[in-house]
Amino acid sequence: MKSTSPTVRFSTHGGEFTQIGYTGFSWQHDMRVHNETEQSLVLTLFNNANNEIAAGPATTGLGLAIDLVNRTVTKLRSLFNPNNLIHSVSQGNYQLLSGTNGHVLMDYGSIAKVKEFDGDGNVVCSAQFGDHNAVASYRGYRCQWHAAPFWKPSLVVRRTDTGANVSMGWNGVTNYDNWAVYSVISEKSVEGRWIRTVSRTGFEITVTLTDVSSHYIQVVARQGETVLSKSEVVSF
């Protein structure tokens, strides 16, 4: 490993550092340095421990404390799920999640799985996205994701004896928080009469209306007061 200067700070070869406990790893990926000072640093890595020729122990995520003064290496963490041992022969990564009390996301490379571990090493999320050793992922990360699809919100209106049941949803969007429901006078109307505002509480929301003044409904997906998209006008 090297710092920003040409001077070699330490080497993982040649036995220059003393292990405190077993800190071995092999065929690793995604080695990262954290909290670096002149005296110490923390090293994280995805320890494949396997390759396509030689099978080894289960793949783990390792956190190692490197003492640059006393030249010692101490294992801080070894992340794996004892109920689902994985042997990844290539790729993979270890993402230390900021602001999550030591949570780590691991992508298993040649094995089509990702797992999130909490600060105590417990699995809090596990997902599979393909067949093992058939679908691979070089890296996998957890991050904030925003989407605004080009299609309009969906709207279904069913007549009742006293009004209508209105079901609305917008598949794929992430940032709307409420619906404004309007009664309009025709399918080509550009203006309508506001009936009510409904908070977004799930993937699809259904409300019952009794104060409908026409046979046409339109809903508007909003973030606060900002209009994001409008549904088609639906008759009932």
Short mmCIF file of C-alpha atoms in Angstrom, two decimals:
data_model
loop_
_atom_site.label_atom_id
_atom_site.label_comp_id
_atom_site.label_asym_id
_atom_site.label_seq_id
_atom_site.Cartn_x
_atom_site.Cartn_y
_atom_site.Cartn_z
CA MET A 1 0.00 0.00 0.00
CA LYS A 2 1.19 3.53 -0.72
CA SER A 3 0.33 6.97 0.57
CA THR A 4 0.17 10.05 -1.64
CA SER A 5 3.98 10.22 -1.50
CA PRO A 6 6.21 7.59 -3.16
CA THR A 7 7.16 6.15 0.25
CA VAL A 8 5.83 2.66 0.96
CA ARG A 9 3.92 2.79 4.27
CA PHE A 10 3.49 -0.95 4.68
CA SER A 11 3.42 -4.12 2.63
CA THR A 12 1.06 -7.08 2.73
CA HIS A 13 3.92 -9.33 1.61
CA GLY A 14 7.06 -10.45 3.34
CA GLY A 15 5.78 -10.86 6.90
CA GLU A 16 6.60 -7.33 8.06
CA PHE A 17 3.60 -7.17 10.43
CA THR A 18 2.66 -9.42 13.33
CA GLN A 19 -0.86 -10.84 13.33
CA ILE A 20 -2.85 -10.53 16.54
CA GLY A 21 -5.22 -13.43 16.03
CA TYR A 22 -5.72 -14.80 12.54
CA THR A 23 -6.02 -12.01 9.96
CA GLY A 24 -5.32 -13.92 6.76
CA PHE A 25 -7.11 -13.33 3.47
CA SER A 26 -6.72 -14.39 -0.15
CA TRP A 27 -8.00 -13.57 -3.65
CA GLN A 28 -9.42 -10.39 -2.13
CA HIS A 29 -11.10 -7.41 -3.80
CA ASP A 30 -12.01 -3.81 -2.96
CA MET A 31 -9.33 -3.04 -0.37
CA ARG A 32 -9.96 0.39 1.19
CA VAL A 33 -8.12 2.56 3.73
CA HIS A 34 -10.03 4.42 6.48
CA ASN A 35 -9.05 6.70 9.37
CA GLU A 36 -5.44 6.95 8.24
CA THR A 37 -2.91 8.70 10.49
CA GLU A 38 0.88 8.54 10.81
CA GLN A 39 0.43 5.88 13.50
CA SER A 40 -2.41 3.69 12.26
CA LEU A 41 -5.17 3.01 9.77
CA VAL A 42 -8.14 0.71 9.26
CA LEU A 43 -8.22 -1.56 6.23
CA THR A 44 -11.44 -3.08 4.87
CA LEU A 45 -11.68 -5.65 2.10
CA PHE A 46 -13.82 -8.30 0.47
CA ASN A 47 -12.05 -11.56 1.26
CA ASN A 48 -13.04 -13.98 -1.52
CA ALA A 49 -10.82 -16.73 -0.01
CA ASN A 50 -11.59 -18.80 -3.14
CA ASN A 51 -10.74 -18.86 -6.82
CA GLU A 52 -11.92 -20.83 -9.84
CA ILE A 53 -9.28 -23.51 -9.27
CA ALA A 54 -8.90 -23.82 -5.51
CA ALA A 55 -11.80 -23.96 -3.05
CA GLY A 56 -11.30 -22.37 0.34
CA PRO A 57 -13.25 -21.31 3.43
CA ALA A 58 -16.33 -19.11 3.27
CA THR A 59 -16.02 -15.64 1.77
CA THR A 60 -15.96 -12.89 4.40
CA GLY A 61 -15.82 -9.14 4.78
CA LEU A 62 -12.81 -8.11 6.83
CA GLY A 63 -11.96 -5.04 8.86
CA LEU A 64 -8.33 -4.88 10.02
CA ALA A 65 -6.64 -2.42 12.38
CA ILE A 66 -3.09 -1.66 11.22
CA ASP A 67 -0.66 -0.34 13.83
CA LEU A 68 2.11 1.33 11.81
CA VAL A 69 4.27 2.00 14.87
CA ASN A 70 4.28 -1.45 16.47
CA ARG A 71 3.71 -3.18 13.12
CA THR A 72 0.75 -5.28 14.15
CA VAL A 73 -2.47 -6.28 12.41
CA THR A 74 -5.62 -6.91 14.47
CA LYS A 75 -8.88 -8.24 13.10
CA LEU A 76 -11.79 -5.92 13.92
CA ARG A 77 -14.55 -7.68 12.01
CA SER A 78 -15.15 -10.81 9.98
CA LEU A 79 -18.57 -10.67 8.35
CA PHE A 80 -20.37 -13.78 7.11
CA ASN A 81 -23.72 -15.47 7.57
CA PRO A 82 -23.23 -18.86 9.31
CA ASN A 83 -26.61 -19.97 7.97
CA ASN A 84 -25.71 -19.13 4.38
CA LEU A 85 -21.99 -19.65 3.74
CA ILE A 86 -20.93 -18.23 0.38
CA HIS A 87 -17.84 -19.07 -1.69
CA SER A 88 -17.22 -16.29 -4.20
CA VAL A 89 -14.47 -17.03 -6.70
CA SER A 90 -14.18 -13.54 -8.20
CA GLN A 91 -15.14 -9.86 -7.86
CA GLY A 92 -17.17 -8.48 -4.95
CA ASN A 93 -16.92 -5.53 -2.57
CA TYR A 94 -17.28 -4.28 1.00
CA GLN A 95 -19.15 -0.97 1.44
CA LEU A 96 -19.00 0.66 4.86
CA LEU A 97 -22.28 2.56 5.10
CA SER A 98 -21.89 6.02 6.60
CA GLY A 99 -24.24 7.12 9.35
CA THR A 100 -25.57 3.60 10.02
CA ASN A 101 -23.72 2.53 13.19
CA GLY A 102 -21.27 0.24 11.46
CA HIS A 103 -23.56 -1.30 8.84
CA VAL A 104 -21.79 -2.87 5.86
CA LEU A 105 -23.12 -3.89 2.45
CA MET A 106 -21.36 -6.77 0.73
CA ASP A 107 -21.77 -7.70 -2.92
CA TYR A 108 -20.62 -11.27 -3.55
CA GLY A 109 -19.25 -10.92 -7.08
CA SER A 110 -19.58 -14.28 -8.85
CA ILE A 111 -22.42 -15.21 -6.48
CA ALA A 112 -25.52 -13.19 -7.31
CA LYS A 113 -26.24 -11.98 -3.79
CA VAL A 114 -25.92 -8.84 -1.71
CA LYS A 115 -26.16 -8.73 2.08
CA GLU A 116 -26.28 -5.93 4.62
CA PHE A 117 -24.81 -6.55 8.07
CA ASP A 118 -25.46 -4.42 11.14
CA GLY A 119 -22.84 -3.23 13.62
CA ASP A 120 -23.07 -6.52 15.52
CA GLY A 121 -22.52 -8.66 12.42
CA ASN A 122 -26.15 -9.73 12.00
CA VAL A 123 -27.68 -9.93 8.53
CA VAL A 124 -30.46 -7.34 8.23
CA CYS A 125 -31.04 -7.61 4.48
CA SER A 126 -30.29 -10.29 1.89
CA ALA A 127 -31.15 -10.28 -1.81
CA GLN A 128 -30.47 -12.55 -4.78
CA PHE A 129 -30.61 -11.18 -8.32
CA GLY A 130 -29.77 -14.17 -10.52
CA ASP A 131 -28.36 -17.69 -10.74
CA HIS A 132 -25.09 -18.22 -8.92
CA ASN A 133 -21.98 -18.35 -11.12
CA ALA A 134 -24.19 -17.43 -14.08
CA VAL A 135 -24.95 -13.81 -13.16
CA ALA A 136 -22.16 -11.75 -11.61
CA SER A 137 -21.73 -8.24 -10.24
CA TYR A 138 -18.31 -6.60 -10.07
CA ARG A 139 -19.49 -4.15 -7.40
CA GLY A 140 -22.74 -3.49 -5.55
CA TYR A 141 -23.63 -0.40 -3.52
CA ARG A 142 -26.45 0.93 -1.39
CA CYS A 143 -27.25 4.57 -2.08
CA GLN A 144 -30.06 7.07 -2.29
CA TRP A 145 -32.06 6.43 -5.45
CA HIS A 146 -34.54 8.75 -7.15
CA ALA A 147 -36.73 7.97 -10.13
CA ALA A 148 -39.30 9.93 -12.12
CA PRO A 149 -40.73 7.69 -14.86
CA PHE A 150 -41.91 9.15 -18.14
CA TRP A 151 -45.31 7.45 -17.91
CA LYS A 152 -48.29 9.01 -16.19
CA PRO A 153 -49.86 7.90 -12.90
CA SER A 154 -52.45 5.12 -13.13
CA LEU A 155 -56.06 5.72 -12.17
CA VAL A 156 -59.04 3.37 -11.82
CA VAL A 157 -62.49 4.69 -10.88
CA ARG A 158 -65.42 2.47 -9.90
CA ARG A 159 -68.93 3.85 -9.52
CA THR A 160 -70.75 3.31 -6.23
CA ASP A 161 -74.34 4.07 -5.15
CA THR A 162 -73.19 7.29 -3.51
CA GLY A 163 -70.18 8.32 -5.61
CA ALA A 164 -67.01 6.47 -6.62
CA ASN A 165 -64.04 4.48 -5.36
CA VAL A 166 -60.84 5.97 -6.76
CA SER A 167 -57.62 3.90 -6.88
CA MET A 168 -54.36 5.63 -7.83
CA GLY A 169 -50.69 4.70 -8.11
CA TRP A 170 -47.51 5.67 -9.95
CA ASN A 171 -45.18 2.72 -10.45
CA GLY A 172 -41.47 3.53 -10.32
CA VAL A 173 -41.53 7.02 -8.83
CA THR A 174 -39.77 7.77 -5.53
CA ASN A 175 -40.40 11.36 -4.55
CA TYR A 176 -44.14 12.16 -4.50
CA ASP A 177 -45.89 12.36 -1.14
CA ASN A 178 -49.54 13.19 -1.85
CA TRP A 179 -52.36 13.03 -4.38
CA ALA A 180 -54.77 15.80 -5.30
CA VAL A 181 -58.09 14.44 -6.58
CA TYR A 182 -60.14 16.51 -9.03
CA SER A 183 -63.59 16.28 -10.55
CA VAL A 184 -63.55 17.46 -14.18
CA ILE A 185 -66.35 18.08 -16.65
CA SER A 186 -65.03 16.11 -19.65
CA GLU A 187 -62.18 13.93 -20.89
CA LYS A 188 -60.56 16.97 -22.53
CA SER A 189 -60.81 19.30 -19.55
CA VAL A 190 -57.67 21.12 -18.48
CA GLU A 191 -59.16 22.48 -15.27
CA GLY A 192 -61.07 20.69 -12.54
CA ARG A 193 -62.69 21.12 -9.14
CA TRP A 194 -60.47 20.03 -6.28
CA ILE A 195 -62.16 17.38 -4.13
CA ARG A 196 -59.51 16.34 -1.63
CA THR A 197 -55.82 15.74 -0.97
CA VAL A 198 -54.65 12.26 0.07
CA SER A 199 -51.28 11.44 1.65
CA ARG A 200 -49.20 8.77 -0.03
CA THR A 201 -49.27 5.82 2.36
CA GLY A 202 -48.44 2.94 0.05
CA PHE A 203 -47.84 1.68 -3.46
CA GLU A 204 -51.53 2.09 -4.36
CA ILE A 205 -54.16 4.13 -2.55
CA THR A 206 -57.95 3.85 -2.77
CA VAL A 207 -60.33 6.52 -1.49
CA THR A 208 -64.12 6.67 -1.47
CA LEU A 209 -65.71 9.85 -2.83
CA THR A 210 -69.26 10.97 -2.17
CA ASP A 211 -68.97 14.60 -3.25
CA VAL A 212 -68.42 14.11 -6.99
CA SER A 213 -70.10 16.70 -9.21
CA SER A 214 -69.34 15.04 -12.58
CA HIS A 215 -68.60 11.64 -14.10
CA TYR A 216 -64.91 12.36 -14.75
CA ILE A 217 -61.96 12.12 -12.33
CA GLN A 218 -58.31 13.10 -12.61
CA VAL A 219 -55.56 12.75 -9.98
CA VAL A 220 -52.34 14.72 -9.61
CA ALA A 221 -49.17 13.33 -8.01
CA ARG A 222 -47.42 16.01 -5.97
CA GLN A 223 -44.48 16.63 -3.68
CA GLY A 224 -45.84 19.10 -1.19
CA GLU A 225 -47.59 21.65 -3.41
CA THR A 226 -45.41 20.91 -6.45
CA VAL A 227 -47.14 19.09 -9.30
CA LEU A 228 -45.08 16.18 -10.62
CA SER A 229 -47.51 14.50 -13.02
CA LYS A 230 -51.20 14.13 -13.84
CA SER A 231 -53.15 11.00 -14.71
CA GLU A 232 -55.42 10.69 -17.70
CA VAL A 233 -59.01 11.80 -17.15
CA VAL A 234 -61.13 8.71 -16.38
CA SER A 235 -64.89 8.48 -16.77
CA PHE A 236 -67.17 6.39 -14.56
#
